[in-house]
Each structure stands twice: as C-alpha cells, then as structure tokens.
mmCIF file of C-alpha atoms in Angstrom:
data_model
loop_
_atom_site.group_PDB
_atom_site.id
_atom_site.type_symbol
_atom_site.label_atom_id
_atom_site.label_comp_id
_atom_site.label_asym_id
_atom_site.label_seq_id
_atom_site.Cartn_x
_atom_site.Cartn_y
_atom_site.Cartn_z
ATOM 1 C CA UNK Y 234 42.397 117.886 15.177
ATOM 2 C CA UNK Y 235 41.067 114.319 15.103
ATOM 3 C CA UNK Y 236 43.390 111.417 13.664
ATOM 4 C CA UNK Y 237 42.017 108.634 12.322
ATOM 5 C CA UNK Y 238 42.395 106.422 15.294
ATOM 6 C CA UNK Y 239 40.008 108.002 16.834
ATOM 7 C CA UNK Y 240 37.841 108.305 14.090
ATOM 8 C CA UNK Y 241 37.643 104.563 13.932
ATOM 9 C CA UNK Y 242 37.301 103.620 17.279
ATOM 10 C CA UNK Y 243 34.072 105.863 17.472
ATOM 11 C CA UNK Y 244 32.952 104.379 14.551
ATOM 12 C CA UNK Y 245 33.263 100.663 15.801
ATOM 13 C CA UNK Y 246 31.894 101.516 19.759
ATOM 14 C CA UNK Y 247 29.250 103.600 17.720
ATOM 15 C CA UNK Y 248 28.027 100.696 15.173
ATOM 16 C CA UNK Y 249 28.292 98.458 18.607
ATOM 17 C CA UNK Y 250 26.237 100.659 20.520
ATOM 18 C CA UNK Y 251 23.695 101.409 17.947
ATOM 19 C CA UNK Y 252 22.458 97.493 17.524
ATOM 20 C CA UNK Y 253 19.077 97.060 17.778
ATOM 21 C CA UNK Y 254 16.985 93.883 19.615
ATOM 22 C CA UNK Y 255 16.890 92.517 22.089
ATOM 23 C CA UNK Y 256 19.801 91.766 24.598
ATOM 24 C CA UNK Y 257 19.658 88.045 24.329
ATOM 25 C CA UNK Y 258 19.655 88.549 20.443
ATOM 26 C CA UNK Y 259 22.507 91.067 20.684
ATOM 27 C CA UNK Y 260 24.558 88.714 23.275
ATOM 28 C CA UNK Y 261 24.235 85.687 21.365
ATOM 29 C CA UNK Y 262 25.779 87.040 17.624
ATOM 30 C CA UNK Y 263 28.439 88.847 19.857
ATOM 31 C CA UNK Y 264 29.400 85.741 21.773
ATOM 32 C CA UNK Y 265 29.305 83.148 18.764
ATOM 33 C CA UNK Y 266 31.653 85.937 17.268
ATOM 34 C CA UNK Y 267 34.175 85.732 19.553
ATOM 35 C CA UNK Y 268 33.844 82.125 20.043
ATOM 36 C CA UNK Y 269 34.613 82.027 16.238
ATOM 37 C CA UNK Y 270 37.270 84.610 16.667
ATOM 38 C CA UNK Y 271 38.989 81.879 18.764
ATOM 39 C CA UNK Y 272 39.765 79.717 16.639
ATOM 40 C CA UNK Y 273 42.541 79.434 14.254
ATOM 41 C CA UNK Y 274 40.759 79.761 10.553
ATOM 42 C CA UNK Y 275 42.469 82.405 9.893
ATOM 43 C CA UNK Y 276 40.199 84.516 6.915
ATOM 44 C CA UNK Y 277 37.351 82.484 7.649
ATOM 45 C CA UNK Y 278 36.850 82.986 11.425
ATOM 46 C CA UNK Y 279 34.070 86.081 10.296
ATOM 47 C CA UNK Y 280 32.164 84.137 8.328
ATOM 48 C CA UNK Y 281 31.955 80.812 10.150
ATOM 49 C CA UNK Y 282 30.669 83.555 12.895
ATOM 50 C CA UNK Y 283 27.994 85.040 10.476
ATOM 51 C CA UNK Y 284 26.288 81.412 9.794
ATOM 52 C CA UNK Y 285 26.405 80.038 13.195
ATOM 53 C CA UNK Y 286 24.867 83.957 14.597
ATOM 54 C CA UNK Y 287 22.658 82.787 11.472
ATOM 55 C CA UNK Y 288 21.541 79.741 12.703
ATOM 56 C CA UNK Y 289 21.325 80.810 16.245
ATOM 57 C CA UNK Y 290 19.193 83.638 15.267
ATOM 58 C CA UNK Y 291 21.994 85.931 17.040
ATOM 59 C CA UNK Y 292 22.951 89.870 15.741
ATOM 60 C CA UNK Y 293 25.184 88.588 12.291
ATOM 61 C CA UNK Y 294 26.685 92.221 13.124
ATOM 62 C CA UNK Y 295 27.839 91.652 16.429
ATOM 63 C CA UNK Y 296 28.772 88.032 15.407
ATOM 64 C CA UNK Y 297 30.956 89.977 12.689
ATOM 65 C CA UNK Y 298 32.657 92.376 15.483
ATOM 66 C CA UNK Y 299 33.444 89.786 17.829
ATOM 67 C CA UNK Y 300 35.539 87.668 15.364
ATOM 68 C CA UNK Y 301 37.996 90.471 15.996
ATOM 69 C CA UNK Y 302 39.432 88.868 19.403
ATOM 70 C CA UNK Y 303 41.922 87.472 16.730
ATOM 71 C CA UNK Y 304 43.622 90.000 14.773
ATOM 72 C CA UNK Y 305 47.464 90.816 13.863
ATOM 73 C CA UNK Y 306 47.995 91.720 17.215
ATOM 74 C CA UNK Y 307 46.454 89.024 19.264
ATOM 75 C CA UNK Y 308 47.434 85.847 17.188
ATOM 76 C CA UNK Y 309 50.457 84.702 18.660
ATOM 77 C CA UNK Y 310 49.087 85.046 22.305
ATOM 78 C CA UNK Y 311 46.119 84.061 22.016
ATOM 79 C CA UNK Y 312 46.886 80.773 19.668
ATOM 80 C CA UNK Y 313 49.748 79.971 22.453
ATOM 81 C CA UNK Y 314 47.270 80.351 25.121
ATOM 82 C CA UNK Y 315 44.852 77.685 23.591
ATOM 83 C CA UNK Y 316 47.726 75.287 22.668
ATOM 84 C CA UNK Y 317 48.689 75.401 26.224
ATOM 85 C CA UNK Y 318 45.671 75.086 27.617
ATOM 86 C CA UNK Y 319 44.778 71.648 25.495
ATOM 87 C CA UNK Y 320 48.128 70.362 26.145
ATOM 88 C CA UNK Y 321 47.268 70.916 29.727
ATOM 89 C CA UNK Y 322 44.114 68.885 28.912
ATOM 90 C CA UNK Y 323 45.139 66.255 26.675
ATOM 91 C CA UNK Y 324 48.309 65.984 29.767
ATOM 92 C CA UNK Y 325 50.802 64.827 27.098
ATOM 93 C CA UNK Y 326 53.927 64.050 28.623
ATOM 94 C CA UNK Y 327 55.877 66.324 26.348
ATOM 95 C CA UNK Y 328 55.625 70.400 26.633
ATOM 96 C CA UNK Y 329 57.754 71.061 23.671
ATOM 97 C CA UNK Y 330 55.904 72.654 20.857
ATOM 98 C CA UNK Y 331 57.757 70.368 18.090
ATOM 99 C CA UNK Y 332 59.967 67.793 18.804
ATOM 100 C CA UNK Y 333 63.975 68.471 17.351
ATOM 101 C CA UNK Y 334 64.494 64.902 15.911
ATOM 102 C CA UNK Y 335 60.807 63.750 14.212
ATOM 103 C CA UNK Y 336 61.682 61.017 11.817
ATOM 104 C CA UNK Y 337 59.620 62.015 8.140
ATOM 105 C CA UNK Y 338 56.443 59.166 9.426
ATOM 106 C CA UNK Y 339 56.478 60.769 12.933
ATOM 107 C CA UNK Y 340 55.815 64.396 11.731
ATOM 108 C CA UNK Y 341 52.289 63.412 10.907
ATOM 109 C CA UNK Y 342 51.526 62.696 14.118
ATOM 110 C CA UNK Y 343 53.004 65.143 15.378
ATOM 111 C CA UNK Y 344 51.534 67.742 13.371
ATOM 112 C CA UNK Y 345 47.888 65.987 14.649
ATOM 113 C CA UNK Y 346 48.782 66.468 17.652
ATOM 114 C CA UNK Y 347 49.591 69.642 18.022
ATOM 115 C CA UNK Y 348 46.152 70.467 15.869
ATOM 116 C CA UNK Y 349 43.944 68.607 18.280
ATOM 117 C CA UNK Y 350 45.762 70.558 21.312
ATOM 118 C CA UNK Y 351 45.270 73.512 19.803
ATOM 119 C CA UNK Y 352 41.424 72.813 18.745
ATOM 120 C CA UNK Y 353 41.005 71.524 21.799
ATOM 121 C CA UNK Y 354 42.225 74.596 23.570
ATOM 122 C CA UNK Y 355 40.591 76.853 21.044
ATOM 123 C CA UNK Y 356 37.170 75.404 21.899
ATOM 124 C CA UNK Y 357 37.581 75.722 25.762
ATOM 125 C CA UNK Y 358 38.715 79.327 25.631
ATOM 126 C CA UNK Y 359 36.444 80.167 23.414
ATOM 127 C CA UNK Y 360 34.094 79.015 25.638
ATOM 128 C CA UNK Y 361 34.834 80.744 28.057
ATOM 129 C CA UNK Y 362 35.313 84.359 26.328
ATOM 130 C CA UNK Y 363 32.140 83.770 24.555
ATOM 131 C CA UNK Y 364 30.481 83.184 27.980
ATOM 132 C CA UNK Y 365 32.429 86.536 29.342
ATOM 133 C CA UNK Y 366 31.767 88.675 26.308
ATOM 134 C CA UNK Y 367 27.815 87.738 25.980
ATOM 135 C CA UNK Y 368 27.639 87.958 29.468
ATOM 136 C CA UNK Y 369 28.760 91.628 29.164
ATOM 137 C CA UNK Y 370 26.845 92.568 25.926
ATOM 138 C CA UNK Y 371 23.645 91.721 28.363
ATOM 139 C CA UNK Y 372 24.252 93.285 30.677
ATOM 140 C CA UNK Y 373 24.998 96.308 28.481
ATOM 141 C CA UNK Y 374 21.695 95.904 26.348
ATOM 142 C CA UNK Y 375 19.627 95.215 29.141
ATOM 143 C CA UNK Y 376 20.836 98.254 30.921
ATOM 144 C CA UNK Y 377 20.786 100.518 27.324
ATOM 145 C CA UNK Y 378 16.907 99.196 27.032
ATOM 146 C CA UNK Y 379 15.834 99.984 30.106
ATOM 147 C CA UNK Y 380 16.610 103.750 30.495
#
C-alpha cells in the first residue's frame, strides 16, 4: 500500500525529471530558484524566482521547485546560517543577535543591521547553492540527453 509520501515525492522527482530543454536552460531556472529560495521573502521567494528564470530565459518550472530550499523545515537553519555568515562579513564586533538594553532610537539601527547581515548572507549563500544546485541539474540533463 502506497502512502501519500511517497506518492508525492514521485510526483515532484517525476515533474523534475520530465523537464524538457536544454541543460543550460534547465540549470539556470533551477539555480535562480534556489538562489530565490535563499532569501528571506517569505511568500514571495517563488515568484521573485519565476521573473528572474523569466528574464534569464531559465525553466520558470525548475525556478518554481528550487524556491523550496526554504520551507517550514529549513527556515530557522538556513536564515541563521546566512545571518552568520554576513555578520562574519560585515565583522561587527558584536555576535549577539539583538542587543538586551537598545534604547527606543537605537532599535532602528539595530533592526538595519541585522537586515543587511542577513541580506548580505542570504546573497552569498545563495550564491553558492545556486552555483551547487545548477551545477548538478547539468550535469544531470546533460547526462539524461545524451543516452
């Protein structure tokens, strides 16, 4: 007997496996997806990936798919992650998250802070995963269109 689990995950490896063009067109919507996925917009992170695998002339499927890097499960981590890894860029001298005594003036700039940190981070690891995931989906394509 088949639950639905398994149902869906055939459905979603299915729909990914079933793309058709060519790998660079496949590559690009999937990594511009997850590069979206990255980033903390949260209800809008599949369709800013949709118009930029627009624009790009990527798969707007893939694009679509790869937004799901971020989901219920994944948030905290992953938005921790890039906060970390801009505060280890912008090298702020303090590693709390929010300060305990912010006067009411200071908690605007604290609150801009922590957004460009976590922009910051969000745009260099999704970078990077885009890179890794694209990389893959080539591979995968290329090796799919020539057997």
């Amino acid at each position: 007997m088949r639950s639905k689990r398994d149902i869906n995950y055939k459905k979603i490896l299915s729909l990914f496996w079933k793309q058709n063009g060519s790998p660079l067109f496949n590559a690009k919507g999937l990594a511009i997806g997850v590069f979206s996925g990255c980033f903390p917009f949260f209800g809008f992170q599949t369709l800013i990936g949709v118009f930029f695998a627009k624009l790009a002339k990527g798969n707007i499927v893939l694009a679509a798919i790869g937004t799901w890097i971020s989901n219920p499960f994944t948030y905290v981590p992953l938005y921790y992650f890039n906060y970390k890894i801009g505060s280890i860029l912008i090298k702020n001298s303090s590693n709390k998250i929010i300060e305990k005594n912010l006067a009411i003036h200071d908690l605007w700039k604290q609150g801009s802070i922590f957004s460009i940190k976590l922009l910051l981070g969000s745009t260099c690891v999704g970078l990077l995963f885009a890179f890794i995931a694209g990389s893959i989906a080539f591979v995968i394509y290329n090796t799919k269109n020539n057997r």
